[in-house]
């Protein structure tokens, strides 16, 4: 009976990921406490091991052997200076201390390197899983476009259009440029095309690679989406024309509304990039969490009998395949939405005012 309740609880938790808001901190602690009392696989560890950053890159398990890449830790202590060592020293055994450092197991610094003597975080520029994946994915993106650029070397406008992979990339570039960039920034499309094209393909590629088992969840990391949103924020406000700033500090409303509208307009400068950041981060992280939660049903029901486990395995596999197909669509949609909204916001920062309207 207890196992049946646990199964129903897991199904309810899985559905809540799909249809409700995220758990509060207290609720998350209660879920972990219930899971800790049950024997079985570490489901929460599997889920958070994929969506969170770490100092090791765990690809998969083959039997009892873990396929793990331990990454370099680079930290600076205020008392002992710089330290460079492999993260394997901190993971084996669990909770190990090496050169006065360990990985915090709880608190606000959970999962991060701290100094044992002070309990505080040192200056940390370690190569984490997400940092390494970011470098690899960026290199892949550069190689793709250098390969495509090489095809055009020596070609003229009269030559036949490319086919295959190069033709597909050219079609996507043309679509983003014509239907997103030029459509929203007609007067300065060429100025912003490099950034917007880079943002689209960077997000799209990282979204796709993030769906591969054992990969890193780059665009589901709020630090990455924060940086992308900051770039859009700078593009909007550093290159906005005088009419954009006049609309903020001298909006076309009755004088008695200006004390209300000016703070709202200033607040709007920041809410736009924040919306970009949260939308991309939340959609990608939620999708990965939902897929892993569905897949984990196979392991949760493994010891509950062949009939129940077999039924739940079929359902879990079907739902996971469906979610993977949906995530492929989401990978494209989120890249499109981020680029589209960035182009719209940039276009709004450069309004064209005709003399009759001035």
XYZ file of C-alpha atoms in Angstrom:
358
model
C 0.000 0.000 0.000
C 2.859 2.358 0.812
C 4.456 1.753 -2.576
C 1.140 2.391 -4.328
C 0.825 5.703 -2.486
C 4.360 6.561 -3.537
C 3.488 5.796 -7.156
C 0.388 8.003 -7.030
C 2.432 10.706 -5.354
C 5.061 10.521 -8.127
C 2.372 10.728 -10.832
C 0.846 13.784 -9.137
C 4.267 15.396 -8.877
C 4.911 14.681 -12.557
C 1.597 16.252 -13.593
C 2.272 19.267 -11.409
C 5.439 19.915 -13.371
C 3.399 20.079 -16.549
C 0.382 22.043 -15.397
C 1.262 24.054 -12.296
C 3.735 26.556 -10.942
C 7.126 25.511 -9.505
C 7.282 24.137 -5.974
C 8.095 26.466 -3.135
C 11.295 25.893 -1.178
C 9.376 24.278 1.708
C 7.432 22.003 -0.636
C 10.646 20.968 -2.377
C 12.177 20.049 0.971
C 9.094 17.950 1.832
C 9.321 16.091 -1.499
C 13.012 15.344 -0.919
C 12.257 14.156 2.624
C 9.602 11.720 1.372
C 11.924 10.462 -1.358
C 14.748 9.987 1.135
C 12.578 7.636 3.207
C 11.953 5.358 0.218
C 14.379 2.805 -1.140
C 15.219 3.112 -4.809
C 17.114 5.210 -7.326
C 18.055 8.812 -6.662
C 15.451 10.419 -8.924
C 15.983 13.970 -7.680
C 19.727 13.526 -8.132
C 19.198 12.402 -11.719
C 16.929 15.348 -12.532
C 18.949 18.069 -10.825
C 22.192 16.508 -12.034
C 21.119 17.355 -15.578
C 19.529 20.761 -15.162
C 22.053 22.195 -12.663
C 25.708 23.082 -13.122
C 28.502 21.074 -11.473
C 32.258 20.568 -11.315
C 31.985 17.183 -13.016
C 30.324 16.084 -16.249
C 28.448 12.839 -15.684
C 27.565 11.294 -19.050
C 26.066 7.919 -18.142
C 26.507 4.718 -16.122
C 27.578 1.371 -17.549
C 26.723 -1.154 -14.868
C 28.397 0.086 -11.709
C 30.890 2.196 -13.679
C 30.216 5.900 -13.964
C 31.368 7.662 -17.125
C 32.417 11.003 -15.666
C 34.684 13.818 -16.799
C 36.192 15.588 -13.809
C 36.815 19.252 -14.565
C 39.552 21.611 -13.323
C 38.783 23.666 -10.222
C 40.432 27.088 -10.179
C 39.850 28.984 -6.922
C 41.583 31.731 -4.974
C 41.610 31.815 -1.181
C 42.154 35.117 0.612
C 44.705 33.413 2.870
C 46.431 30.750 0.750
C 46.146 32.199 -2.760
C 45.385 30.327 -5.950
C 44.619 26.609 -6.093
C 44.242 24.494 -9.241
C 43.194 20.849 -8.943
C 40.854 18.243 -10.390
C 37.301 18.143 -9.072
C 37.730 14.389 -8.476
C 39.450 15.284 -5.193
C 36.186 16.821 -3.947
C 33.837 14.062 -5.099
C 35.717 10.988 -3.836
C 34.832 10.230 -1.147
C 31.606 12.227 -0.920
C 32.102 15.346 1.171
C 35.888 15.132 0.826
C 38.097 18.080 1.778
C 41.064 18.938 -0.438
C 43.520 21.779 0.137
C 41.045 23.367 2.547
C 38.103 23.288 0.124
C 34.998 21.154 -0.223
C 31.672 21.209 -2.037
C 28.857 22.520 0.164
C 26.106 19.954 0.706
C 23.462 22.383 1.977
C 22.688 26.056 2.478
C 22.833 28.939 0.013
C 26.141 27.655 -1.428
C 24.922 24.104 -2.007
C 26.842 22.454 -4.843
C 29.510 25.179 -4.850
C 33.096 25.106 -3.593
C 33.586 26.678 -0.185
C 36.528 27.149 2.149
C 36.230 24.804 5.111
C 37.838 27.298 7.505
C 35.404 30.138 6.806
C 32.409 28.418 5.208
C 32.431 31.109 2.512
C 32.932 30.843 -1.227
C 36.380 31.750 -2.582
C 36.953 33.504 -5.893
C 35.890 30.723 -8.228
C 36.722 30.663 -11.963
C 36.537 26.894 -12.346
C 35.672 25.232 -15.655
C 32.257 23.826 -14.794
C 30.077 21.548 -16.906
C 28.081 24.442 -18.340
C 31.218 26.500 -19.016
C 32.839 23.644 -20.932
C 29.619 22.874 -22.818
C 29.300 26.547 -23.705
C 32.804 26.536 -25.201
C 32.157 23.312 -27.128
C 28.776 24.443 -28.476
C 30.175 27.830 -29.476
C 33.015 26.085 -31.329
C 30.485 23.885 -33.125
C 28.508 26.985 -34.152
C 31.662 28.691 -35.441
C 32.636 25.575 -37.419
C 29.172 25.361 -38.987
C 29.291 28.901 -40.309
C 32.929 28.712 -41.384
C 32.008 25.588 -43.342
C 29.097 27.416 -44.974
C 31.234 30.502 -45.677
C 33.832 28.299 -47.360
C 31.202 27.151 -49.892
C 30.634 30.739 -51.014
C 34.336 31.379 -51.615
C 34.816 32.122 -55.310
C 31.084 32.020 -56.043
C 29.175 34.785 -57.857
C 25.533 35.830 -57.873
C 25.022 33.919 -61.126
C 26.064 30.568 -59.632
C 23.467 28.023 -58.550
C 22.152 28.222 -55.001
C 23.687 25.808 -52.489
C 21.979 22.536 -51.644
C 21.967 20.193 -48.717
C 23.253 21.419 -45.368
C 24.612 24.724 -46.679
C 21.349 25.392 -48.483
C 19.367 24.728 -45.290
C 21.526 27.147 -43.295
C 21.220 29.775 -46.040
C 17.437 29.410 -46.017
C 17.301 29.861 -42.231
C 19.609 32.891 -42.359
C 17.503 34.451 -45.118
C 14.293 33.793 -43.218
C 15.596 35.301 -39.959
C 17.002 38.314 -41.799
C 13.951 39.052 -43.965
C 11.048 38.050 -41.728
C 12.434 39.031 -38.327
C 15.203 41.615 -38.631
C 14.161 43.643 -41.694
C 10.474 43.378 -40.768
C 11.083 45.008 -37.373
C 14.171 47.196 -37.957
C 13.783 48.261 -41.602
C 15.969 51.358 -41.319
C 18.985 49.721 -39.633
C 18.659 46.004 -40.359
C 22.294 45.522 -41.376
C 23.569 47.085 -38.135
C 21.736 44.614 -35.899
C 21.737 41.546 -38.158
C 25.042 40.129 -36.807
C 23.834 40.162 -33.212
C 20.309 38.897 -33.882
C 21.466 36.125 -36.224
C 24.077 35.055 -33.688
C 21.491 35.060 -30.878
C 19.037 32.966 -32.914
C 21.489 30.268 -33.969
C 23.249 30.222 -30.584
C 19.977 29.613 -28.724
C 18.677 27.151 -31.319
C 21.869 25.067 -31.348
C 22.179 24.997 -27.555
C 18.515 24.056 -27.221
C 18.993 21.123 -29.601
C 22.231 19.883 -28.024
C 20.627 20.160 -24.584
C 18.147 17.434 -25.618
C 20.948 14.892 -26.123
C 21.262 12.521 -23.128
C 24.351 13.332 -21.098
C 24.630 16.868 -22.441
C 24.531 20.126 -20.480
C 21.481 22.333 -20.025
C 22.947 25.631 -21.297
C 19.867 27.705 -22.118
C 18.164 26.368 -18.993
C 20.818 28.192 -16.959
C 19.641 31.637 -15.874
C 23.183 33.053 -16.044
C 23.244 32.391 -19.814
C 19.795 33.856 -20.431
C 20.729 36.835 -18.232
C 23.743 37.541 -20.437
C 21.681 37.270 -23.638
C 18.997 39.571 -22.222
C 21.697 42.043 -21.129
C 23.051 42.152 -24.692
C 19.572 42.991 -25.972
C 19.176 45.612 -23.219
C 22.435 47.288 -24.311
C 21.428 47.165 -27.978
C 18.151 48.866 -27.150
C 19.433 51.609 -24.903
C 22.895 52.376 -26.265
C 21.691 52.829 -29.832
C 18.177 54.179 -29.278
C 17.574 57.495 -31.062
C 16.439 60.765 -29.514
C 12.761 60.062 -30.160
C 13.042 56.899 -28.067
C 14.410 58.832 -25.089
C 11.877 61.632 -25.566
C 9.083 59.062 -25.377
C 10.505 57.882 -22.045
C 11.251 61.195 -20.331
C 8.689 63.359 -22.136
C 5.831 61.050 -23.163
C 3.013 62.407 -25.314
C 0.403 62.503 -22.556
C -1.303 65.325 -20.626
C 1.109 67.095 -18.259
C -0.624 65.779 -15.166
C -0.004 62.156 -16.298
C 3.716 62.630 -16.901
C 4.774 62.094 -13.245
C 3.049 58.691 -13.491
C 4.098 57.716 -17.012
C 7.798 58.573 -16.727
C 8.501 56.041 -13.917
C 6.449 53.453 -15.794
C 8.464 54.039 -18.981
C 11.747 53.811 -17.059
C 10.587 50.573 -15.423
C 9.664 49.267 -18.865
C 13.293 49.642 -19.945
C 14.195 46.859 -17.510
C 11.101 44.663 -17.625
C 11.592 43.908 -21.334
C 14.987 42.172 -20.978
C 13.875 40.526 -17.714
C 10.913 39.008 -19.576
C 13.287 37.707 -22.261
C 15.554 36.182 -19.630
C 12.807 34.469 -17.613
C 10.865 33.202 -20.634
C 13.819 31.380 -22.200
C 15.174 30.037 -18.903
C 11.813 28.824 -17.562
C 10.637 27.146 -20.766
C 13.841 25.206 -21.351
C 14.332 24.163 -17.719
C 10.676 23.123 -17.331
C 10.793 21.013 -20.485
C 13.904 19.140 -19.376
C 12.490 18.597 -15.889
C 9.200 17.258 -17.254
C 10.947 14.772 -19.563
C 13.204 13.487 -16.793
C 10.267 13.210 -14.384
C 8.317 11.164 -16.922
C 11.265 8.904 -17.630
C 11.943 8.375 -13.920
C 8.572 6.633 -13.559
C 10.227 3.523 -15.021
C 12.657 3.330 -12.103
C 10.159 4.335 -9.417
C 7.865 1.416 -10.315
C 10.685 -1.104 -10.957
C 10.120 -2.934 -7.676
C 6.324 -2.776 -7.670
C 5.616 -5.807 -9.790
C 5.946 -6.698 -13.461
C 2.411 -5.638 -14.446
C 2.527 -2.190 -12.852
C 6.111 -1.563 -13.925
C 5.436 -2.765 -17.472
C 2.356 -0.559 -17.802
C 4.111 2.502 -16.414
C 7.165 1.834 -18.587
C 5.061 1.876 -21.747
C 3.303 5.067 -20.666
C 6.562 6.718 -19.589
C 8.295 5.887 -22.878
C 5.347 7.121 -24.959
C 5.066 10.352 -22.964
C 8.850 10.873 -23.098
C 8.885 10.419 -26.889
C 6.027 12.906 -27.136
C 7.848 15.374 -24.879
C 11.060 14.970 -26.900
C 9.187 15.765 -30.101
C 7.562 18.725 -28.366
C 10.938 19.917 -27.070
C 12.327 19.876 -30.617
C 9.579 22.306 -31.518
C 10.174 24.327 -28.345
C 13.905 24.529 -29.165
C 13.038 26.339 -32.387
C 10.163 28.390 -30.970
C 12.209 29.763 -28.063
C 15.040 30.815 -30.385
C 12.469 32.448 -32.662
C 10.629 34.208 -29.820
C 13.809 35.575 -28.228
C 15.077 36.889 -31.581
C 11.689 38.264 -32.602
C 11.115 40.129 -29.329
C 14.688 41.445 -29.344
C 14.169 42.766 -32.879
C 10.835 44.325 -31.901
C 12.329 46.044 -28.844
C 15.302 47.318 -30.862
C 12.952 48.565 -33.597
C 10.837 50.400 -31.009
C 13.979 52.154 -29.755
C 14.437 53.726 -33.188
C 11.073 55.190 -34.123
C 10.921 57.150 -37.375
C 9.117 60.483 -36.855
C 8.010 62.294 -39.987
C 8.207 66.065 -40.132
C 4.437 66.366 -40.065
C 4.390 64.455 -36.776
C 7.324 66.268 -35.148
